[in-house]
Coordinates of C-alpha atoms in Angstrom, one line a residue:
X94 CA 24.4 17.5 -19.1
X95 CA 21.0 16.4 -17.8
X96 CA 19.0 18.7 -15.3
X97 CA 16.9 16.8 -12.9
X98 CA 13.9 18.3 -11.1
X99 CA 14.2 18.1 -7.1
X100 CA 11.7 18.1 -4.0
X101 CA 10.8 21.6 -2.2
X102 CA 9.2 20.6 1.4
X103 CA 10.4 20.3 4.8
X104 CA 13.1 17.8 5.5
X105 CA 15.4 17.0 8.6
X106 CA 19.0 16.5 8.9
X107 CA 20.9 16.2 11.9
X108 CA 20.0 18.9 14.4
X109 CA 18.2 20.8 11.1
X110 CA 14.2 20.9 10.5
X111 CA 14.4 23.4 6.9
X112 CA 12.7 23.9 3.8
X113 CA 14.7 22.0 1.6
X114 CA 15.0 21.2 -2.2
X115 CA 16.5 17.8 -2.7
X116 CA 16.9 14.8 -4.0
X117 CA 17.1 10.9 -3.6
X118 CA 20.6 10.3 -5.3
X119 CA 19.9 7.2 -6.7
X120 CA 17.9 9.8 -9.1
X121 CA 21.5 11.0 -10.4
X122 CA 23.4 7.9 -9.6
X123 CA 21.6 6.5 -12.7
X124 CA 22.5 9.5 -14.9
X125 CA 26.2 9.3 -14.1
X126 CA 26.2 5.1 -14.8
X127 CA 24.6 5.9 -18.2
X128 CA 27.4 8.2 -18.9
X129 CA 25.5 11.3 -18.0
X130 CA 26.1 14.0 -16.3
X131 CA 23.5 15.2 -13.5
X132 CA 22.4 18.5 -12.5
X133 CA 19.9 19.6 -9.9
X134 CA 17.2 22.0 -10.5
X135 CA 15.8 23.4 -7.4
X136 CA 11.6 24.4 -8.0
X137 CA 11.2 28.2 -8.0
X138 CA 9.1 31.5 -9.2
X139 CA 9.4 30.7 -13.2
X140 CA 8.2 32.0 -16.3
X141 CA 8.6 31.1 -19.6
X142 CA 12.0 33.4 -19.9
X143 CA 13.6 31.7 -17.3
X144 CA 12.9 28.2 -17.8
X145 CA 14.4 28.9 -21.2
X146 CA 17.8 30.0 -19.7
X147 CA 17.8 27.5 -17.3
X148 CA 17.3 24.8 -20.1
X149 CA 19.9 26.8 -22.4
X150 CA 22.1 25.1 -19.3
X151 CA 21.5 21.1 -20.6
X152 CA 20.7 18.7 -22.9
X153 CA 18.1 16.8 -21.1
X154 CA 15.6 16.7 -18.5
X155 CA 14.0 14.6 -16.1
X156 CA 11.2 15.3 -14.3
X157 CA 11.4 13.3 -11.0
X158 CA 9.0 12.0 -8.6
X159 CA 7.6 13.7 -5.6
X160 CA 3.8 14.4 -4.1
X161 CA 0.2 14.4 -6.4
X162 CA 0.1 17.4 -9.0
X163 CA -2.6 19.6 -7.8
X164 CA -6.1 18.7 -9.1
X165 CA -6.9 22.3 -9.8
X166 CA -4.5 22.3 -12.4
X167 CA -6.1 19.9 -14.5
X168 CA -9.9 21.5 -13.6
X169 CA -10.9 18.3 -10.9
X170 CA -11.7 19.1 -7.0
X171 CA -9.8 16.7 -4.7
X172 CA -10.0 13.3 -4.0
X173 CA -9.5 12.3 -0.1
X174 CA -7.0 10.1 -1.1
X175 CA -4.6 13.1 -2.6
X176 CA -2.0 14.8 -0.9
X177 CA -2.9 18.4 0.2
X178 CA -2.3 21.7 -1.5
X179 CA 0.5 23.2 -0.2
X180 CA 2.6 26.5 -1.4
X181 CA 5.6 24.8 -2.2
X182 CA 3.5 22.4 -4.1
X183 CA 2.1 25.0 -6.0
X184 CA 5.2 26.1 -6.8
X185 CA 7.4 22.8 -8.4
X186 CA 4.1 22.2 -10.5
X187 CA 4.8 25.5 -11.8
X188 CA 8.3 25.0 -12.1
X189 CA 8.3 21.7 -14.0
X190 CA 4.8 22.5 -16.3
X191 CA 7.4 25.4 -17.5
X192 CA 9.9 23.5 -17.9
X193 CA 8.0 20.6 -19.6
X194 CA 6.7 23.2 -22.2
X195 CA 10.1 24.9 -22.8
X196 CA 11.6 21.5 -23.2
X197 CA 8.5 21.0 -26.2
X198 CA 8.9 23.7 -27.8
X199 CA 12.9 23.4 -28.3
X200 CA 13.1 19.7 -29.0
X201 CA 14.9 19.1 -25.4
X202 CA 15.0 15.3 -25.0
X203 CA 12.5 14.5 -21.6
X204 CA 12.7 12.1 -19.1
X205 CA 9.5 11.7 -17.1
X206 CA 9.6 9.6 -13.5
X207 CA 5.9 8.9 -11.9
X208 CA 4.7 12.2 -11.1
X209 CA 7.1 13.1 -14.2
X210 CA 4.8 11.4 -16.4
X211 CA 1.7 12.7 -14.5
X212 CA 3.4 16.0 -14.8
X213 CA 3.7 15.7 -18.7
X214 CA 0.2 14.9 -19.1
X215 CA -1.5 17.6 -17.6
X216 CA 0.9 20.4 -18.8
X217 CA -0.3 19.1 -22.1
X218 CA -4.3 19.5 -21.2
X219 CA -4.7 15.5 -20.2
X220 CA -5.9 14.2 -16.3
X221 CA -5.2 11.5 -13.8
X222 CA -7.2 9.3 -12.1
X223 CA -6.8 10.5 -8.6
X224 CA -6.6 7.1 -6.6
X225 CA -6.1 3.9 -8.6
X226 CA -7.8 1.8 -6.0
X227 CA -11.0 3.4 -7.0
X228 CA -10.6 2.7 -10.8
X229 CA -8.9 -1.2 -10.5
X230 CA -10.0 -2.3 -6.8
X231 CA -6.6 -3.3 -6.0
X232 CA -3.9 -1.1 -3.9
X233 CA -0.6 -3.1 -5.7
X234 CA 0.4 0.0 -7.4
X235 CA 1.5 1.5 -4.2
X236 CA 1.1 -0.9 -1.1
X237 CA 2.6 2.1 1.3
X238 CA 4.9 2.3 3.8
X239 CA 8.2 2.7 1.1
X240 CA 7.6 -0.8 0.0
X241 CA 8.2 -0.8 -4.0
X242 CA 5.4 -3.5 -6.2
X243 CA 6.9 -5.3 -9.2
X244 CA 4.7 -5.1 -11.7
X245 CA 4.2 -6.4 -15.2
X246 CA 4.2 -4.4 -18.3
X247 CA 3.7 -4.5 -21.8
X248 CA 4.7 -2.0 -24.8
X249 CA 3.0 -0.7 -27.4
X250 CA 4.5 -2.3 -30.6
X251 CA 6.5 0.6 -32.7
X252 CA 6.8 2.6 -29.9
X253 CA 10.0 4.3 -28.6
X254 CA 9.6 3.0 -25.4
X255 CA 9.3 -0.8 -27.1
X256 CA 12.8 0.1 -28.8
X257 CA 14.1 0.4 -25.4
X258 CA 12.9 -2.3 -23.2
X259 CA 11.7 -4.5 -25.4
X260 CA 8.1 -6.0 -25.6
X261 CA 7.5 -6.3 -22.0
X262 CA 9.2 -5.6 -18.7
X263 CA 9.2 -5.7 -14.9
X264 CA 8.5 -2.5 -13.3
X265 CA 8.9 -0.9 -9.8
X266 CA 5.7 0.8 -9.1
X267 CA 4.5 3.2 -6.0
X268 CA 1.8 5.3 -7.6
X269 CA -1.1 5.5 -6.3
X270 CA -2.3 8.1 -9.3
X271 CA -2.5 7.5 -13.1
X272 CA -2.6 8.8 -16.2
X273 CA -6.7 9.2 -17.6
X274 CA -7.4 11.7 -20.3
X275 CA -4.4 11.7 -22.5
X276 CA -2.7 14.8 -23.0
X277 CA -2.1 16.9 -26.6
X278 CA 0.2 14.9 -29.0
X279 CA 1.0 12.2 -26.0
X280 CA 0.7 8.2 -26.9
X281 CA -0.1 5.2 -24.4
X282 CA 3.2 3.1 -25.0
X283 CA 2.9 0.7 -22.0
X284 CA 0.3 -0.5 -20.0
X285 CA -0.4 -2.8 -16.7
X286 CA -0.6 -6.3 -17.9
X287 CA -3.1 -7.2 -15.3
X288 CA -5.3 -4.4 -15.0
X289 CA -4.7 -2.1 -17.9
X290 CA -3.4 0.9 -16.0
X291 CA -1.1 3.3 -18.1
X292 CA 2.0 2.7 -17.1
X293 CA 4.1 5.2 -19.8
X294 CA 3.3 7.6 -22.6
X295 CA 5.2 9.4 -24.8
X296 CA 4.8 12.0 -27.5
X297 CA 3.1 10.7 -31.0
X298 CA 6.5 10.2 -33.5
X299 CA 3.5 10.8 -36.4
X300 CA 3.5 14.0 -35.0
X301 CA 6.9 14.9 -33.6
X302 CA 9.3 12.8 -35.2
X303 CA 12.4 14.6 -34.0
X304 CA 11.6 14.4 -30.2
X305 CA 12.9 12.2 -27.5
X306 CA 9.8 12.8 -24.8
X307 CA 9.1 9.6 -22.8
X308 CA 7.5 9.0 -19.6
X309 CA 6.9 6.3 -17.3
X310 CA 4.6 5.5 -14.3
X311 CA 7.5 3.5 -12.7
X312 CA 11.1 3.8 -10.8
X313 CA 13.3 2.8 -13.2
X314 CA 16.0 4.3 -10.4
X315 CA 15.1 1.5 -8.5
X316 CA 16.5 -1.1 -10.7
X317 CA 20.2 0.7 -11.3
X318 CA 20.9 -2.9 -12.6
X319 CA 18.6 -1.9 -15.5
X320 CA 20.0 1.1 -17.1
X321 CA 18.0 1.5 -20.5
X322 CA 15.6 4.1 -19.7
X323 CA 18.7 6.7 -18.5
X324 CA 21.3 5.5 -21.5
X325 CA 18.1 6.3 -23.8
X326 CA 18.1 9.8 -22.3
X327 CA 21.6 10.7 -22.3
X328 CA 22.4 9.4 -25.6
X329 CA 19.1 11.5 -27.3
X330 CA 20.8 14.1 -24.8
X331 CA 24.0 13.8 -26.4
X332 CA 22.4 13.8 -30.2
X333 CA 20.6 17.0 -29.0
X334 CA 24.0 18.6 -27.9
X335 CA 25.7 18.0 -31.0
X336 CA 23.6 19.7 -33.1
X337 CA 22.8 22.5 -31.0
X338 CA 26.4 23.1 -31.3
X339 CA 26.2 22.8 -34.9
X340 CA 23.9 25.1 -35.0
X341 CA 25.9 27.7 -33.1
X342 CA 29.4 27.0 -34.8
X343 CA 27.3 28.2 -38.2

């Protein structure tokens, strides 16, 4: 069972203009072709209690894309170029830095999509570079107007992320933020080939050896041909189940 973080904004549908959480499906279409199975998790008022129940509920998370993380949360004022603070904003950063750090503390294999991997880093202390164009003098990471780059990338050798994909791969990119300071216990484990932008991290296995915690920059929904990065998930997923159950038939 893998939860998926949603969307919390205004969205319309027929003759409706709501507040809406939700979610693109090719999200949990990639789940279900791995052999998952996909639950949504709406962003609400959390604390630390109740992201542990709701995680109690699965074996694995993703943290999905979506809108900039807030600067404030990781101590910068904003950038021109990053999206506005709004209240329902404010409240799926909440939601998922909870969620990130419940998922830590129990050894909950994590999934983390573009802001996914922006949201890992800060919830453990790191930063983001605000607007990539400023930092590489190039706009290919997101060109705009829904149009998906392909971009190169290279793993870090020894990396669980290199287990998966191999030594290099061909990414679908529409960030226009990245990863700067690295978080607490996090690892670089694949970068831009072209201009050295971090493209995924992951925890340090020196460190936690027992958790499944990687996070791209990239869509790897986008490429449902290319199912590594969700069979990865489910099966640590599925390895995480078992022995919770273990645990419990004791």
């Amino acid at each position: 069972m893998i939860g998926l973080t949603t969307y919390l904004q205004q969205a319309r549908t027929g003759v409706w203009d709501v507040r809406a959480s939700f979610l693109p499906a090719i999200y949990f279409e990639g789940v279900g072709m791995a052999g998952g199975i996909a639950t949504l998790l709406p962003p609400q008022p959390v604390d630390d209690a109740i992201a542990e129940r709701i995680l109690d509920g699965i074996d694995g998370l993703i943290i999905t894309g979506g809108r900039d993380v807030e600067p404030a949360t990781y101590g910068a004022g904003p950038h021109p170029a990053t999206d506005a603070p709004v209240p329902d904003g404010r409240t799926r950063d909440a939601f998922e830095f909870a969620l990130v750090r419940a998922a830590l503390r129990r050894g909950l294999p994590l999934l983390g999509i573009c802001r996914g991997a922006q949201v890992l880093n800060v919830a453990l202390g790191g930063t983001l570079h605000q607007h990539v164009p400023d930092v590489v003098g190039h706009t290919r990471h997101q060109q705009g107007n829904a149009v998906f780059s392909t971009s190169s990338i290279a793993t870090v050798p020894g990396t669980r992320l290199a287990a998966l994909v191999g030594p290099d791969t061909q990414a679908q990119c529409y960030h226009h933020q990245a990863i700067d300071r690295l978080g607490d216990g996090l690892v670089v484990s694949a970068s831009d080939t072209a201009d050295g932008i971090i493209e995924a991290v992951e925890v340090d296995a020196a460190r936690y050896p027992d958790r499944w915690v990687v996070a791209v920059q990239w869509h790897p929904e986008e490429r449902l041909d290319d199912l590594r990065l969700f069979a990865g998930l489910v099966g640590a997923a599925a390895g995480y189940a078992g022995h919770t159950r273990q645990k419990v038939s004791r």
